[in-house]
Amino acid sequence: MSRWVTRIRLAVRSLFHRPQVDRELDEEFQYHLERQIEDNLHRGLALEEARYAAMREMGPIAKSKEECRDARRVNWIQDFVQDLHFGLRKSAGFTTVAVLTLALGIGVATAMLSIIDPVLFRPLPYANSDRLVSVGFKHAVEPFEFMFGKFYPDWSDHQTVFTEMTAQSAVSWKSRHPPGRPSVSVEVIALIRKKIGEHEQGR
Amino acid sequence: MLSSSQTTGVLSILVSVTEVSDVTKPKDLVQGTLDLLILKTLALQPMHGWAVAQRIRQISGEVLRVGQSALYPALHKLEQQAWIRSEWKLSETNRRAKYYSLTRAGRKALADEAENWERLAAAISALVRAV
């Protein structure tokens, strides 16, 4: 967990304290170069020679620095901000409209998909979910199918269309149960347990 | 200790192995090996980049030379992965230098990487001896 905290802290630092991070990068490479020069001096090279040899050995430093920034994975954000600045300077109106259009489009598409996907495209997490249906009355005052509690025992006992039937209720109507019958919520739980059991066995 | 020609042989085998395996790029494998070298070196004690390069060179008997162009991007990547952390300290030559040290996650990563390497090296040795 603390690993992620560290990673986010470093990313934020790379992003919002860029001058400081860049200075440290310069200093780090400068230190390496100086050590390389000293090493060359120890091996008996003259100062100028030692310096050139060190630079030759180190190769293109600017490229390495860029790769260090890439390694911190914040370059794309900075590039985006730079592009945005450039666009705003060139043609503020066009850039604003373009960015807002894109933002709105992407936002709406993402929001729609995140609603539609679980509701319409993903099957219910039960076995034979295509055979699971909701039964009840329909009426303008209630968006979902519903039934009157006292109908349930009759429907459940006399229907022949479904393999099994159960109901759930927001309020308790235990008192109206015929004696000897478990409460509705117990039946719902039993059925769901059974379904989940089948589902897990089916895996 | 391996001789220089033996090591070159191993590396060229690695590259051709990765071309047919599911490791995406040959570069990845070499990069992973460099990560292992760096982690192992830093497990000894906190060091700055220069010292890491020197230590790898010395311990490998001058066979492995890690240039700054590979070393520093790898160090920064490992730091971003929170396997190593850095702090500025005075160096043995009394100058400010960026010292890297292993984190706890880094020690675990080192153990995993070392095990991977042992397995890979054993597999390649077995193959080389058999053929």
Coordinates of C-alpha atoms in Angstrom, one line a residue:
Chain A
M1 CA 0.0 0.0 0.0
S2 CA 2.7 2.4 1.0
R3 CA 4.3 1.6 -2.4
W4 CA 1.5 3.2 -4.2
V5 CA 1.6 6.3 -1.9
T6 CA 5.3 6.6 -2.8
R7 CA 4.6 6.2 -6.5
I8 CA 1.9 8.9 -6.5
R9 CA 4.0 11.2 -4.4
L10 CA 6.9 10.9 -6.9
A11 CA 4.6 11.4 -9.9
V12 CA 3.1 14.5 -8.3
R13 CA 6.6 15.8 -7.6
S14 CA 7.8 15.2 -11.2
L15 CA 4.7 17.0 -12.4
F16 CA 4.5 20.0 -10.2
H17 CA 8.1 20.6 -9.1
R18 CA 9.5 20.1 -12.5
P19 CA 12.3 22.8 -12.2
Q20 CA 13.5 21.2 -9.0
V21 CA 13.4 17.6 -10.5
D22 CA 15.2 18.8 -13.6
R23 CA 17.9 20.5 -11.5
E24 CA 18.5 17.3 -9.6
L25 CA 18.7 15.4 -12.9
D26 CA 21.3 17.9 -14.1
E27 CA 23.2 17.6 -10.9
E28 CA 23.1 13.8 -10.9
F29 CA 24.6 13.6 -14.4
Q30 CA 27.1 16.4 -13.6
Y31 CA 28.3 14.3 -10.6
H32 CA 28.7 11.3 -12.8
L33 CA 30.7 13.3 -15.4
E34 CA 33.0 14.7 -12.7
R35 CA 33.7 11.3 -11.2
Q36 CA 34.5 10.0 -14.7
I37 CA 36.9 12.9 -15.3
E38 CA 38.6 12.3 -12.0
D39 CA 38.9 8.6 -12.9
N40 CA 40.5 9.5 -16.2
L41 CA 42.9 11.9 -14.4
H42 CA 43.9 9.1 -12.0
R43 CA 44.7 7.0 -15.0
G44 CA 47.2 9.6 -16.1
L45 CA 45.3 11.6 -18.7
A46 CA 45.8 15.4 -19.0
L47 CA 42.9 17.5 -17.8
E48 CA 41.5 18.4 -21.3
E49 CA 41.9 14.9 -22.5
A50 CA 40.3 13.5 -19.4
R51 CA 37.3 15.8 -19.9
Y52 CA 36.8 14.9 -23.5
A53 CA 37.3 11.2 -22.8
A54 CA 34.7 11.3 -20.1
M55 CA 32.2 13.1 -22.3
R56 CA 32.8 10.6 -25.0
E57 CA 32.3 7.7 -22.7
M58 CA 29.1 9.2 -21.3
G59 CA 27.5 9.7 -24.7
P60 CA 24.5 11.8 -25.4
I61 CA 23.4 13.0 -22.0
A62 CA 20.3 15.0 -23.1
K63 CA 18.8 11.8 -24.5
S64 CA 19.4 9.9 -21.3
K65 CA 17.8 12.7 -19.3
E66 CA 14.8 12.5 -21.5
E67 CA 14.7 8.8 -20.9
C68 CA 14.8 9.4 -17.2
R69 CA 11.8 11.7 -17.5
D70 CA 10.0 9.0 -19.6
A71 CA 10.8 6.5 -16.8
R72 CA 8.9 8.7 -14.4
R73 CA 6.0 8.4 -16.9
V74 CA 4.8 12.0 -16.6
N75 CA 6.1 13.2 -20.0
W76 CA 2.9 12.7 -21.8
I77 CA 1.0 15.0 -19.3
Q78 CA 3.7 17.7 -19.7
D79 CA 3.6 17.3 -23.5
F80 CA -0.1 17.7 -23.5
V81 CA 0.1 20.8 -21.4
Q82 CA 2.7 22.2 -23.8
D83 CA 0.6 21.5 -26.8
L84 CA -2.3 23.1 -25.1
H85 CA -0.3 26.3 -24.4
F86 CA 0.9 26.4 -28.0
G87 CA -2.6 25.9 -29.3
L88 CA -4.0 28.7 -27.1
R89 CA -1.3 31.1 -28.2
K90 CA -1.9 30.3 -31.9
S91 CA -5.6 30.4 -31.9
A92 CA -7.3 30.6 -28.6
G93 CA -10.9 30.4 -29.8
F94 CA -10.4 27.3 -32.0
T95 CA -8.4 25.5 -29.3
T96 CA -11.0 26.2 -26.6
V97 CA -13.8 24.9 -28.8
A98 CA -11.8 21.9 -29.9
V99 CA -10.8 20.9 -26.3
L100 CA -14.3 21.5 -24.9
T101 CA -15.9 19.4 -27.7
L102 CA -13.4 16.6 -27.1
A103 CA -13.9 16.8 -23.3
L104 CA -17.7 16.8 -23.6
G105 CA -17.7 14.0 -26.2
I106 CA -15.4 11.7 -24.2
G107 CA -17.1 12.5 -21.0
V108 CA -20.6 11.7 -22.3
A109 CA -19.4 8.6 -24.1
T110 CA -17.7 7.3 -21.0
A111 CA -20.7 8.0 -18.8
M112 CA -23.1 6.4 -21.2
L113 CA -21.0 3.3 -21.6
S114 CA -20.5 2.9 -17.8
I115 CA -24.3 2.9 -17.3
I116 CA -25.2 0.9 -20.4
D117 CA -22.6 -1.8 -20.0
P118 CA -23.6 -3.3 -16.7
V119 CA -27.3 -2.8 -17.3
L120 CA -27.6 -4.1 -20.9
F121 CA -24.6 -6.1 -21.9
R122 CA -23.5 -8.0 -18.8
P123 CA -25.5 -11.1 -17.9
L124 CA -26.7 -11.5 -14.3
P125 CA -24.2 -13.3 -12.2
Y126 CA -26.3 -16.5 -11.8
A127 CA -26.4 -19.8 -13.6
N128 CA -29.0 -19.9 -16.5
S129 CA -29.5 -16.1 -16.1
D130 CA -31.4 -16.1 -19.4
R131 CA -34.1 -18.2 -17.7
L132 CA -34.5 -15.7 -14.9
V133 CA -37.5 -13.4 -15.2
S134 CA -39.4 -10.9 -13.1
V135 CA -43.1 -11.4 -12.8
G136 CA -45.8 -9.0 -11.5
F137 CA -48.3 -6.4 -12.2
K138 CA -47.5 -3.2 -14.0
H139 CA -48.8 0.2 -13.2
A140 CA -47.9 3.8 -13.8
V141 CA -47.2 4.5 -10.1
E142 CA -44.5 1.8 -9.8
P143 CA -41.7 1.3 -12.3
F144 CA -41.0 -2.3 -11.4
E145 CA -43.3 -5.3 -11.5
F146 CA -45.1 -5.8 -8.3
M147 CA -47.6 -8.1 -6.6
F148 CA -49.8 -7.9 -3.6
G149 CA -48.4 -9.9 -0.7
K150 CA -51.4 -12.1 -0.1
F151 CA -51.3 -13.3 -3.8
Y152 CA -47.9 -14.7 -3.4
P153 CA -48.6 -18.0 -1.8
D154 CA -51.3 -18.7 -4.4
W155 CA -49.2 -17.8 -7.3
S156 CA -46.2 -19.7 -6.0
D157 CA -48.2 -22.9 -5.2
H158 CA -50.4 -23.0 -8.3
Q159 CA -48.2 -21.7 -11.2
T160 CA -47.0 -24.3 -13.7
V161 CA -45.0 -22.0 -16.0
F162 CA -41.8 -21.6 -13.9
T163 CA -39.6 -24.2 -12.3
E164 CA -39.5 -22.1 -9.1
M165 CA -40.8 -18.8 -7.9
T166 CA -40.0 -16.5 -5.1
A167 CA -40.7 -13.0 -4.0
Q168 CA -39.1 -10.2 -1.9
S169 CA -40.8 -7.6 0.1
A170 CA -39.7 -4.2 1.4
V171 CA -42.1 -4.6 4.4
S172 CA -42.7 -7.6 6.6
W173 CA -46.1 -9.4 6.0
K174 CA -45.3 -12.4 8.1
S175 CA -48.6 -12.1 10.0
R176 CA -50.5 -12.9 6.8
H177 CA -48.6 -16.1 6.1
P178 CA -50.4 -19.3 6.1
P179 CA -49.1 -21.3 9.1
G180 CA -46.3 -23.7 8.3
R181 CA -44.9 -21.6 5.5
P182 CA -41.5 -20.0 5.9
S183 CA -41.4 -16.2 5.6
V184 CA -40.8 -14.8 2.1
S185 CA -37.4 -13.4 2.8
V186 CA -36.3 -16.9 3.9
E187 CA -37.5 -18.3 0.6
V188 CA -35.7 -15.6 -1.4
I189 CA -32.5 -16.3 0.4
A190 CA -32.9 -20.1 -0.1
L191 CA -33.5 -19.6 -3.9
I192 CA -30.6 -17.2 -4.3
R193 CA -28.3 -19.6 -2.4
K194 CA -29.4 -22.4 -4.6
K195 CA -28.7 -20.3 -7.7
I196 CA -25.3 -19.2 -6.6
G197 CA -24.5 -22.8 -5.7
E198 CA -25.4 -23.9 -9.2
H199 CA -23.5 -21.1 -10.6
E200 CA -20.3 -22.0 -8.7
Q201 CA -20.6 -25.6 -9.5
G202 CA -21.0 -24.8 -13.2
R203 CA -17.6 -23.1 -13.2
Chain B
M1 CA 33.9 -16.3 -13.0
L2 CA 32.8 -16.4 -16.6
S3 CA 35.2 -15.3 -19.3
S4 CA 34.2 -12.5 -21.6
S5 CA 33.5 -14.7 -24.6
Q6 CA 31.3 -17.0 -22.5
T7 CA 29.2 -14.1 -21.3
T8 CA 28.8 -12.8 -24.8
G9 CA 27.6 -16.2 -25.8
V10 CA 24.9 -16.2 -23.1
L11 CA 23.7 -12.8 -24.1
S12 CA 23.3 -13.7 -27.7
I13 CA 21.4 -16.9 -26.7
L14 CA 19.1 -14.8 -24.6
V15 CA 18.3 -12.5 -27.5
S16 CA 17.4 -15.3 -29.8
V17 CA 15.4 -17.0 -27.1
T18 CA 13.2 -13.9 -26.6
E19 CA 12.5 -13.7 -30.3
V20 CA 10.4 -16.8 -30.2
S21 CA 9.1 -16.7 -26.6
D22 CA 6.3 -14.5 -25.3
V23 CA 8.7 -11.9 -23.8
T24 CA 7.7 -8.9 -26.0
K25 CA 11.0 -7.5 -26.9
P26 CA 14.6 -8.7 -26.6
K27 CA 15.3 -5.3 -25.0
D28 CA 12.9 -6.2 -22.1
L29 CA 15.0 -9.1 -21.1
V30 CA 18.2 -7.3 -21.1
Q31 CA 16.5 -4.4 -19.2
G32 CA 15.2 -6.9 -16.6
T33 CA 18.7 -8.2 -16.2
L34 CA 20.0 -4.7 -15.6
D35 CA 17.3 -4.1 -13.0
L36 CA 18.5 -7.3 -11.2
L37 CA 22.1 -6.1 -11.3
I38 CA 21.2 -2.7 -9.9
L39 CA 19.0 -4.1 -7.1
K40 CA 21.6 -6.6 -6.1
T41 CA 24.3 -4.0 -6.0
L42 CA 22.2 -1.6 -3.9
A43 CA 21.4 -4.5 -1.5
L44 CA 25.0 -4.2 -0.3
Q45 CA 24.7 -0.6 0.7
P46 CA 23.2 2.8 -0.5
M47 CA 25.2 4.1 -3.5
H48 CA 25.1 6.8 -6.1
G49 CA 24.8 6.0 -9.8
W50 CA 28.5 6.2 -10.4
A51 CA 29.3 3.8 -7.7
V52 CA 26.7 1.3 -8.9
A53 CA 28.3 1.3 -12.4
Q54 CA 31.8 0.9 -10.8
R55 CA 30.6 -1.9 -8.5
I56 CA 29.0 -3.9 -11.3
R57 CA 32.1 -3.6 -13.4
Q58 CA 34.4 -4.7 -10.5
I59 CA 32.3 -7.6 -9.3
S60 CA 31.7 -8.9 -12.8
G61 CA 35.5 -8.9 -13.4
E62 CA 35.3 -6.0 -15.9
V63 CA 32.9 -8.1 -18.1
L64 CA 29.7 -6.1 -17.5
R65 CA 30.0 -2.4 -18.2
V66 CA 26.8 -0.4 -17.6
G67 CA 26.8 3.0 -19.4
Q68 CA 25.0 6.0 -18.0
S69 CA 22.6 5.9 -20.9
A70 CA 21.2 2.6 -19.5
L71 CA 22.0 3.1 -15.8
Y72 CA 20.1 6.3 -15.0
P73 CA 16.9 5.6 -16.9
A74 CA 16.8 2.2 -15.1
L75 CA 17.5 3.9 -11.7
H76 CA 14.7 6.4 -12.2
K77 CA 12.3 3.7 -13.3
L78 CA 13.1 1.6 -10.3
E79 CA 12.6 4.6 -8.1
Q80 CA 9.3 5.3 -9.7
Q81 CA 8.3 1.7 -9.1
A82 CA 9.2 2.3 -5.4
W83 CA 11.7 -0.5 -5.4
I84 CA 14.5 2.0 -4.6
R85 CA 14.4 5.4 -2.9
S86 CA 16.8 8.3 -3.3
E87 CA 18.3 10.9 -1.1
W88 CA 20.9 13.6 -1.5
K89 CA 24.0 13.0 0.7
L90 CA 27.6 14.0 0.8
S91 CA 29.7 11.6 -1.1
E92 CA 33.1 10.1 -0.2
T93 CA 34.7 13.0 -2.1
N94 CA 32.6 15.5 -0.1
R95 CA 30.2 16.5 -2.8
R96 CA 26.4 16.3 -3.0
A97 CA 25.4 13.1 -4.7
K98 CA 22.1 11.3 -5.1
Y99 CA 22.2 8.1 -3.2
Y100 CA 19.9 5.2 -3.9
S101 CA 18.9 2.5 -1.5
L102 CA 16.6 -0.5 -1.6
T103 CA 13.0 -0.3 -0.2
R104 CA 11.3 -3.2 1.4
A105 CA 9.4 -3.8 -1.8
G106 CA 12.7 -3.7 -3.6
R107 CA 14.1 -6.4 -1.4
K108 CA 11.2 -8.6 -2.3
A109 CA 11.6 -7.7 -6.0
L110 CA 15.3 -8.6 -5.8
A111 CA 14.5 -12.0 -4.4
D112 CA 11.9 -12.7 -7.1
E113 CA 14.2 -11.4 -9.9
A114 CA 17.1 -13.4 -8.6
E115 CA 15.0 -16.6 -8.5
N116 CA 13.8 -15.9 -12.1
W117 CA 17.4 -15.4 -13.2
E118 CA 18.6 -18.6 -11.5
R119 CA 15.8 -20.6 -13.2
L120 CA 16.5 -19.0 -16.6
A121 CA 20.3 -19.5 -16.3
A122 CA 19.9 -23.1 -15.2
A123 CA 17.6 -23.8 -18.1
I124 CA 20.0 -22.3 -20.6
S125 CA 23.0 -24.1 -19.0
A126 CA 21.1 -27.4 -19.3
L127 CA 20.3 -26.7 -22.9
V128 CA 23.9 -25.6 -23.8
R129 CA 25.3 -28.8 -22.2
A130 CA 22.8 -31.1 -23.8
V131 CA 23.2 -29.8 -27.3

